[in-house]
């Protein structure tokens, strides 16, 4: 049979495979994305099988495949000569060594023949559907598909295959959440690192891979899977190391990357800002480099950037704004006669509507008047306007002065600088003759509701929204009317450093209590031995549910980054989590789920949680 030698210059490995039939060799040639093809001169005058190269290399399947490519002839020892040519092509030093990762042909099955590979669509063939597309999930793309295809085309040794099989079996049985399994081409990664061309994104991917390995190692359910993957990884990359070394090196590399790159949650690299320069300008100038490398390593660049931003702001203030002011002074705001100035007087703005919305409308009007540069006075008792994030430049706040005379607070009818958040409502009511009993009761009501908020510094109670998807997987028959609405309840979670963990634990306890009670009621008339226990599993950021949830009915609660909760049920938990996290701002959501026997029960428990969780805070 034929022999083929594959050399990977990036990973510095090579492997040889002999005893190949003509079709098997053709399969190799069509599936290996080689950059250079070399043919040994021993192929000339070879008449084995159906291949007759002849003096000019004519005829045969292999010749037909090779003649369509650029190739070179070579002679001598195949491995030695090939490695020499690779070093020459890629400019590698003579001292560079390549690892031999050849697996003996006696210990591995034969690769697929061309006909078989074509008939099952592993080699893309027009009119023949791919077996992999039928067997694999729709979201399985890229490197995982190529790896499985390679397993079919080039079966590994029996020992390696048994480890892959054992890994799949264990993975299908785990009940805990599993890592996201970041997929990175090892050859591409090595090349980028060697050439020092790996950027911030690549280092983030590397760290994800390292952290996922460490996650597998720390989890008792996943640790055995990681150990089983050691040998298949060796075959795929040609790098063989012991387990302890892998863990130690991953911890070191992950920590080293942490020291260099800026990760999520670090807020010491804010984009520069100026009240007179559009933020978009600074975004365009600084977003490409800020937030990538830790600030401690680029303090000089930060200082230079800040100096440039200050100089620009000063130049605009001193040179550009005076010109704009002169132009404004000689033109009318609304296109009127030259030199016309707009004056506006508004008393008790927006007082004839609901307070909260009226306050926002008033704020918007003030912003607009400020923007067009008019002069005027706006009076209001809507004190909430001072808490709005108004974007004004020329607006100043004035308050009515008061004085304390003979035990009573009286207005001085003088305007003072500053904001007034109080009023003389009770004093005015007494002065106008309202019954003292009525005024005192009004004061009691006021202090019982508003005084705590004012002195505690809080605006109002935090809220937690409970929402349900009314069309979970096309099924909406088990929802109560409440499931189409969002409900709010006070959030009584302590704001400690571990607030997320506290919230997870409290939500989990509430879920178990509510649902277990319901299950006991449902199973009471029946056989209690079939009682399903509520076993919650937490899916943290950058984790996904285990394969055991595929096709199983489950109820899940999403803990959103804004501390709101979303309750849902599904038969496709992985797909639902992926859909939630694909929405803006939801990438770091955590999930709690539990599996139940059947969709009908899942719908009942979903509705129950929507109704009951608000009452548990």
XYZ file of C-alpha atoms in Angstrom:
617
model
C 0.000 0.000 0.000
C 0.847 3.679 -0.025
C 2.409 5.803 2.718
C 1.645 9.438 3.543
C 3.564 11.702 5.925
C 1.932 14.833 7.335
C 4.084 17.622 8.792
C 2.567 20.406 10.937
C 5.063 23.255 11.004
C 3.168 25.265 13.630
C 2.949 22.467 16.213
C 6.351 21.033 15.198
C 4.935 17.523 14.766
C 4.789 14.913 12.031
C 3.020 11.595 11.581
C 3.231 8.831 9.010
C 0.610 6.328 7.957
C 1.345 3.342 5.756
C -0.532 0.445 4.233
C -3.082 2.747 2.591
C -5.106 1.697 -0.414
C -5.379 4.002 -3.377
C -8.857 5.145 -2.323
C -7.822 5.659 1.297
C -4.867 7.765 0.166
C -7.165 9.778 -2.085
C -9.447 10.413 0.888
C -6.475 11.729 2.850
C -5.445 14.059 0.053
C -8.942 15.501 -0.252
C -9.451 16.113 3.455
C -5.994 17.363 4.483
C -5.719 21.089 3.832
C -2.050 21.034 2.907
C -0.082 24.095 1.856
C 2.594 22.156 0.008
C 2.498 18.754 -1.652
C 5.605 16.647 -2.278
C 5.602 13.350 -4.187
C 8.368 10.800 -3.734
C 10.086 9.665 -6.935
C 9.452 6.053 -5.992
C 5.899 6.631 -7.263
C 7.257 6.855 -10.798
C 7.168 3.597 -12.729
C 4.925 2.169 -9.991
C 2.196 -0.060 -11.390
C 0.454 -1.277 -8.247
C -3.340 -1.298 -8.214
C -4.973 0.800 -10.888
C -2.339 3.512 -10.715
C 0.199 3.483 -13.555
C 2.306 6.570 -13.336
C 4.575 5.644 -16.217
C 7.521 7.745 -17.191
C 5.428 10.911 -17.319
C 3.108 10.007 -14.452
C -0.014 9.367 -16.486
C -3.267 7.664 -15.471
C -4.797 6.569 -12.180
C -6.894 8.219 -9.479
C -3.950 9.534 -7.475
C -2.340 11.105 -10.506
C -5.634 12.758 -11.392
C -5.855 14.244 -7.891
C -2.226 15.396 -7.731
C -2.053 16.799 -11.257
C -4.726 19.359 -10.330
C -2.428 20.775 -7.634
C 1.018 22.252 -7.499
C 3.508 19.627 -6.304
C 7.224 18.881 -6.284
C 9.131 15.636 -6.666
C 11.693 14.632 -4.060
C 13.849 11.628 -3.271
C 15.781 10.164 -0.380
C 14.451 9.273 3.071
C 10.848 10.586 3.067
C 10.735 11.884 6.658
C 14.220 13.408 6.719
C 13.810 15.108 3.356
C 10.317 16.402 4.145
C 11.411 17.940 7.442
C 14.362 19.563 5.684
C 12.054 21.072 3.043
C 9.602 22.334 5.686
C 12.400 24.102 7.590
C 13.576 25.611 4.327
C 10.088 26.764 3.310
C 9.215 28.386 6.642
C 12.655 29.734 7.483
C 13.091 27.542 10.567
C 16.480 27.051 12.139
C 18.287 23.774 11.637
C 18.183 23.085 15.386
C 14.359 23.036 15.442
C 13.074 19.533 16.182
C 9.775 17.928 15.208
C 7.955 15.431 17.444
C 6.913 12.121 15.939
C 3.247 11.473 16.806
C 2.789 8.466 14.533
C 0.426 5.760 15.782
C 1.331 2.302 14.538
C -1.056 0.955 11.913
C -1.407 -2.296 13.876
C -3.134 -0.416 16.700
C -5.689 1.540 14.702
C -8.582 0.823 12.337
C -8.211 1.515 8.652
C -9.364 4.951 7.452
C -12.521 5.264 5.370
C -12.263 4.603 1.677
C -13.174 7.364 -0.714
C -16.422 5.696 -1.758
C -17.644 5.311 1.822
C -16.646 8.846 2.813
C -18.453 10.213 -0.235
C -21.607 8.139 0.260
C -22.115 9.388 3.825
C -21.350 12.965 2.816
C -18.312 13.349 5.074
C -16.460 14.555 2.009
C -18.707 17.285 0.539
C -20.358 15.863 -2.547
C -23.081 17.518 -4.593
C -26.444 15.832 -4.139
C -25.418 13.809 -1.069
C -26.452 15.134 2.376
C -23.836 15.081 5.105
C -24.299 12.466 7.803
C -22.800 14.890 10.321
C -25.523 17.479 9.689
C -28.130 14.847 10.507
C -26.423 13.532 13.634
C -25.102 16.736 15.202
C -27.139 19.602 16.731
C -27.798 22.578 14.478
C -25.628 24.862 16.613
C -22.622 22.521 16.367
C -20.324 24.214 13.868
C -16.683 24.873 13.127
C -13.913 23.016 14.936
C -16.116 20.411 16.714
C -17.546 19.287 13.362
C -14.076 19.090 11.820
C -12.851 17.034 14.779
C -15.692 14.513 14.466
C -15.201 14.357 10.708
C -11.531 13.600 11.286
C -12.461 10.796 13.687
C -14.558 9.225 10.926
C -12.012 9.706 8.169
C -8.991 8.818 10.295
C -10.103 6.572 13.168
C -7.782 6.822 16.184
C -6.150 3.883 17.905
C -8.509 1.567 19.767
C -7.243 2.780 23.127
C -7.828 6.432 22.198
C -11.239 5.640 20.721
C -12.293 3.872 23.926
C -11.317 6.944 25.955
C -13.352 9.212 23.684
C -16.299 6.839 24.051
C -15.929 6.763 27.850
C -15.790 10.573 27.886
C -19.052 10.832 25.946
C -20.704 8.302 28.248
C -19.663 10.175 31.392
C -20.642 13.534 29.907
C -24.149 12.259 29.176
C -24.575 11.327 32.845
C -23.359 14.469 34.641
C -25.989 16.544 36.406
C -23.920 19.671 37.096
C -23.402 22.602 34.753
C -20.508 22.315 32.320
C -18.105 24.903 30.845
C -18.840 26.617 27.552
C -15.856 24.810 25.970
C -14.209 27.585 23.984
C -12.970 26.218 20.648
C -9.621 27.507 19.413
C -7.468 26.067 16.643
C -4.286 24.854 18.326
C -2.190 25.400 15.196
C -3.474 28.954 14.762
C -2.897 29.708 18.425
C 0.684 28.470 18.400
C 1.430 30.456 15.262
C 0.019 33.696 16.705
C 1.997 33.283 19.917
C 5.235 32.444 18.120
C 4.901 35.473 15.849
C 3.822 37.668 18.808
C 0.653 38.595 16.951
C -1.908 37.430 19.529
C -4.181 40.340 20.417
C -6.492 41.039 23.342
C -9.291 38.881 21.910
C -6.990 35.893 21.447
C -5.667 36.194 24.999
C -9.244 36.287 26.294
C -9.939 33.059 24.399
C -6.797 31.466 25.776
C -7.820 32.420 29.298
C -11.296 31.002 28.711
C -9.768 27.669 27.683
C -7.459 27.657 30.709
C -10.268 28.513 33.129
C -12.502 25.824 31.628
C -9.779 23.215 32.163
C -9.422 24.353 35.777
C -13.211 24.234 36.171
C -13.232 20.618 34.984
C -10.449 19.801 37.425
C -12.162 21.389 40.444
C -15.515 19.692 39.887
C -15.665 16.124 41.211
C -18.147 15.083 38.498
C -16.049 16.507 35.669
C -12.550 15.691 36.902
C -12.572 12.156 35.498
C -13.688 13.491 32.109
C -10.698 15.826 32.023
C -8.337 12.938 32.747
C -9.885 10.849 29.976
C -9.367 13.701 27.505
C -5.602 13.780 28.022
C -4.758 11.079 25.466
C -7.167 12.253 22.718
C -5.674 15.719 23.162
C -2.193 14.290 22.727
C -3.235 12.664 19.437
C -4.857 15.890 18.202
C -1.990 18.222 19.132
C 1.063 16.003 19.438
C 1.731 17.418 22.915
C 1.968 14.811 25.664
C 2.209 15.990 29.284
C 1.131 14.511 32.597
C -2.068 15.612 34.319
C -0.489 17.482 37.241
C 1.754 19.472 34.907
C -1.262 20.461 32.808
C -3.134 21.815 35.837
C -0.094 23.647 37.207
C 0.684 25.246 33.846
C -2.954 26.253 33.307
C -3.086 27.940 36.718
C 0.170 29.770 36.040
C -0.834 30.886 32.530
C -4.315 31.990 33.626
C -2.847 34.028 36.466
C -0.217 35.546 34.185
C -2.830 36.634 31.648
C -4.891 38.116 34.510
C -1.905 40.261 35.432
C -1.639 41.649 31.908
C -5.045 42.088 30.308
C -8.037 44.003 31.580
C -10.986 41.755 32.368
C -14.707 42.382 32.793
C -15.634 44.282 35.912
C -12.556 46.539 35.942
C -13.547 50.201 35.741
C -10.248 52.070 35.929
C -10.038 52.826 32.201
C -12.938 55.128 31.483
C -13.168 56.933 28.172
C -12.198 60.608 28.445
C -15.040 63.105 28.564
C -15.615 66.827 28.303
C -18.794 68.891 28.684
C -18.055 70.725 25.445
C -16.738 67.888 23.235
C -19.051 65.119 21.943
C -18.476 61.773 23.648
C -18.424 60.066 20.246
C -15.103 61.770 19.508
C -13.413 60.217 22.532
C -15.096 56.860 21.817
C -13.567 56.789 18.341
C -10.130 57.798 19.600
C -9.819 55.623 22.729
C -12.174 52.629 22.577
C -9.739 50.660 20.400
C -7.086 50.488 23.151
C -8.611 51.320 26.514
C -9.916 48.358 28.464
C -7.483 45.913 26.837
C -4.241 45.994 28.853
C -4.226 46.669 32.587
C -3.645 50.319 33.330
C -0.616 49.641 35.509
C 1.316 48.597 32.383
C 0.404 51.657 30.282
C 0.355 54.541 32.754
C 2.450 56.718 30.421
C -0.032 56.270 27.578
C -2.923 57.105 29.895
C -1.203 60.238 31.145
C -0.461 61.350 27.588
C -4.066 60.699 26.543
C -5.437 62.675 29.493
C -3.109 65.596 28.754
C -4.238 65.607 25.128
C -7.925 65.547 26.157
C -7.413 68.476 28.546
C -5.501 70.459 25.927
C -8.238 69.867 23.367
C -10.951 70.914 25.821
C -9.024 74.081 26.683
C -8.495 74.944 23.022
C -12.192 74.534 22.249
C -13.177 76.600 25.292
C -10.809 79.492 24.610
C -10.773 79.597 20.813
C -13.918 77.988 19.442
C -16.740 78.731 21.894
C -16.307 82.543 21.762
C -16.882 82.395 18.011
C -20.064 80.350 18.508
C -21.262 82.798 21.167
C -20.852 85.720 18.778
C -22.798 83.872 16.095
C -25.610 83.092 18.559
C -25.743 86.707 19.677
C -26.438 87.881 16.140
C -29.027 85.257 15.160
C -32.499 84.418 16.447
C -33.107 80.994 18.059
C -36.226 80.361 15.963
C -35.229 82.102 12.774
C -36.755 85.494 13.684
C -35.345 88.929 12.896
C -31.641 89.450 13.459
C -30.754 90.142 17.083
C -34.071 88.841 18.510
C -33.824 87.064 21.897
C -36.381 84.538 23.194
C -37.808 84.964 26.727
C -39.940 82.321 28.458
C -41.883 82.550 31.746
C -43.557 79.347 33.010
C -45.373 79.122 36.346
C -46.064 75.710 37.953
C -44.954 73.747 34.896
C -46.866 70.489 34.205
C -48.828 70.572 37.455
C -52.064 69.364 35.859
C -51.066 65.715 35.373
C -49.708 62.687 37.225
C -46.649 63.744 39.236
C -43.982 61.319 37.967
C -44.717 61.741 34.274
C -45.373 65.449 34.674
C -41.947 65.800 36.288
C -40.282 64.080 33.326
C -42.160 66.246 30.815
C -41.104 69.348 32.728
C -37.496 68.163 32.731
C -37.584 67.588 28.984
C -38.977 71.094 28.405
C -36.234 72.626 30.559
C -33.609 70.687 28.583
C -35.036 71.933 25.285
C -35.159 75.570 26.404
C -31.594 75.299 27.679
C -30.426 73.750 24.415
C -31.806 76.516 22.180
C -30.261 79.161 24.428
C -33.340 81.142 25.487
C -33.700 83.269 28.627
C -36.472 82.755 31.135
C -37.791 81.550 34.488
C -39.593 78.278 35.215
C -41.227 77.743 38.619
C -42.394 74.397 39.971
C -43.284 72.406 43.066
C -42.208 69.166 41.320
C -39.144 68.570 43.479
C -38.442 65.300 41.682
C -37.134 67.310 38.742
C -33.894 67.842 40.674
C -33.268 64.073 40.686
C -33.590 63.704 36.908
C -30.374 63.273 34.858
C -30.964 66.491 32.923
C -28.432 67.509 30.280
C -28.288 71.266 30.763
C -25.411 73.720 30.478
C -26.781 77.166 31.286
C -29.614 76.395 33.717
C -29.209 77.574 37.331
C -31.353 76.646 40.330
C -32.967 79.187 42.637
C -35.059 78.646 45.765
C -37.497 80.835 47.688
C -35.899 82.064 50.910
C -37.591 81.467 54.286
C -37.126 82.675 57.838
C -38.225 81.396 61.242
C -40.350 83.997 63.092
C -42.309 83.429 66.333
C -42.144 79.668 65.963
C -43.360 79.701 62.371
C -41.566 79.384 59.027
C -42.409 82.232 56.674
C -41.281 83.041 53.116
C -39.002 86.037 52.585
C -39.991 86.391 48.909
C -36.303 86.486 48.002
C -34.590 84.122 45.549
C -31.520 82.302 46.821
C -29.005 80.106 44.975
C -29.557 76.377 45.385
C -32.187 73.655 45.268
C -35.250 73.468 47.509
C -36.683 70.009 48.146
C -39.166 71.118 50.838
C -42.320 73.214 50.758
C -44.430 75.290 53.151
C -47.559 73.314 52.319
C -48.630 72.660 55.927
C -47.864 76.226 57.033
C -49.777 77.652 54.084
C -52.736 75.351 54.800
C -52.922 76.615 58.391
C -52.616 80.227 57.249
C -55.474 79.728 54.808
C -57.713 78.443 57.612
C -57.673 74.663 57.081
C -58.689 72.707 60.192
C -55.767 71.936 62.519
C -57.007 68.352 62.858
C -56.810 67.883 59.104
C -53.343 69.450 58.905
C -51.994 67.326 61.766
C -53.326 64.145 60.164
C -51.707 65.217 56.894
C -48.390 65.666 58.699
C -48.704 62.198 60.249
C -49.354 60.646 56.859
C -46.459 62.544 55.320
C -43.888 61.523 57.913
C -45.085 57.908 57.942
C -44.474 57.566 54.206
C -41.788 60.049 53.162
C -39.576 60.805 56.129
C -37.892 57.368 56.122
C -36.987 57.723 52.470
C -35.528 61.166 52.953
C -33.406 60.293 55.966
C -32.268 56.893 54.676
C -31.220 58.349 51.352
C -33.212 55.816 49.346
C -35.507 56.742 46.534
C -37.801 53.784 46.793
C -37.871 50.043 47.219
C -35.818 47.933 44.883
C -37.897 45.715 42.666
C -37.712 42.246 41.238
C -39.632 41.464 38.052
C -41.095 38.034 37.541
C -41.837 37.346 33.886
C -42.965 34.313 31.957
C -42.747 33.519 28.293
C -46.345 33.008 27.190
C -45.389 30.827 24.235
C -42.742 28.515 25.636
C -42.063 26.048 22.818
C -45.437 26.827 21.313
C -47.351 25.696 24.416
C -49.433 28.153 26.380
C -52.299 26.139 27.737
C -51.064 25.878 31.309
C -50.419 29.533 32.014
C -52.477 31.567 34.411
C -53.430 35.140 33.464
C -50.592 36.378 35.654
C -47.985 34.716 33.453
C -48.333 37.352 30.756
C -47.377 40.179 33.063
C -44.328 41.319 34.950
C -44.776 41.572 38.700
C -42.653 43.536 41.098
C -41.763 42.725 44.684
C -39.404 44.152 47.251
C -35.910 42.743 46.997
C -34.674 41.944 50.481
C -31.218 40.771 49.472
C -28.387 42.176 51.549
C -25.942 44.260 49.530
C -22.796 42.451 50.600
C -19.823 41.547 48.466
C -21.413 38.153 47.864
C -24.832 39.533 46.946
C -25.051 37.357 43.829
C -24.335 34.175 45.796
C -26.807 35.234 48.478
C -29.478 35.872 45.852
C -28.818 32.507 44.201
C -29.137 30.687 47.522
C -32.309 32.489 48.573
C -33.953 31.925 45.196
C -32.930 28.262 45.241
C -34.372 27.760 48.738
C -37.617 29.445 47.715
C -37.881 27.277 44.582
C -37.360 24.038 46.510
C -39.874 25.006 49.198
C -42.592 26.093 46.756
C -42.229 23.297 44.210
C -41.627 20.428 46.629
C -44.844 21.273 48.443
C -46.726 21.268 45.140
C -45.227 17.929 44.121
C -46.262 16.355 47.428
C -49.831 17.556 46.827
C -49.847 16.163 43.286
C -48.408 12.773 44.224
C -50.383 12.359 47.455
C -53.296 10.486 45.866
C -50.818 8.367 43.935
C -47.775 6.327 44.795
C -45.452 8.518 46.881
C -42.478 6.375 45.889
C -42.589 8.142 42.518
C -42.309 11.555 44.159
C -39.867 13.681 42.179
C -37.362 15.612 44.265
C -36.576 19.181 43.269
C -32.824 19.259 42.654
C -31.707 22.708 41.579
C -28.596 23.187 39.457
C -26.905 26.576 39.065
C -25.508 27.561 35.659
C -23.007 30.338 36.235
C -21.644 32.842 33.729
C -19.911 31.153 30.752
C -21.399 27.791 31.703
C -24.077 25.715 30.016
C -26.435 22.904 31.051
C -25.192 19.306 30.837
C -26.196 17.050 27.912
C -28.577 15.168 30.222
C -31.053 18.064 29.863
C -31.459 17.507 26.110
C -35.089 16.601 25.438
C -35.984 16.807 29.136
C -38.639 19.161 30.498
C -37.208 21.682 32.909
C -38.208 24.814 34.787
C -35.619 27.577 34.948
C -35.158 30.941 36.628
C -32.871 33.526 35.062
C -31.060 35.857 37.481
C -30.502 38.897 35.324
C -27.596 41.312 35.896
C -30.124 43.955 37.037
C -31.239 41.609 39.878
C -34.578 40.880 38.212
C -35.817 37.320 37.788
C -37.324 35.584 34.765
C -39.261 32.331 35.170
C -39.709 29.934 32.259
C -40.034 26.297 31.221
C -38.658 24.507 28.178
C -37.686 21.223 26.570
C -34.560 22.831 25.087
C -32.730 24.366 28.031
C -29.442 24.943 26.220
C -31.170 26.706 23.336
C -33.285 28.831 25.668
C -30.251 29.919 27.713
C -28.379 30.751 24.529
C -31.333 32.848 23.324
C -31.541 34.746 26.625
C -27.817 35.476 26.705
C -27.819 36.673 23.104
C -29.890 39.700 24.121
C -28.144 42.956 24.921
C -26.935 43.174 28.507
C -27.886 39.575 29.341
C -24.543 37.881 28.564
C -23.658 37.537 32.260
C -26.974 36.098 33.402
C -26.985 33.174 35.826
C -29.609 30.415 35.692
C -31.110 27.989 38.192
C -32.992 25.018 36.768
C -34.477 21.680 37.771
C -35.722 18.820 35.608
C -39.311 17.583 35.948
C -41.105 14.543 34.497
C -43.171 16.013 31.682
C -44.091 19.322 30.089
C -47.499 19.562 31.755
C -45.918 19.510 35.210
C -43.281 22.000 34.065
C -46.022 24.443 33.035
C -47.796 24.057 36.372
C -44.636 24.678 38.379
C -43.699 27.625 36.175
C -47.037 29.311 36.861
C -46.760 28.458 40.551
C -43.333 30.113 40.822
C -44.553 33.211 38.986
C -47.368 33.565 41.498
C -45.490 32.607 44.668
C -41.974 34.050 44.375
C -43.066 37.703 44.822
C -44.665 36.845 48.167
C -41.360 35.407 49.373
C -39.510 38.621 48.679
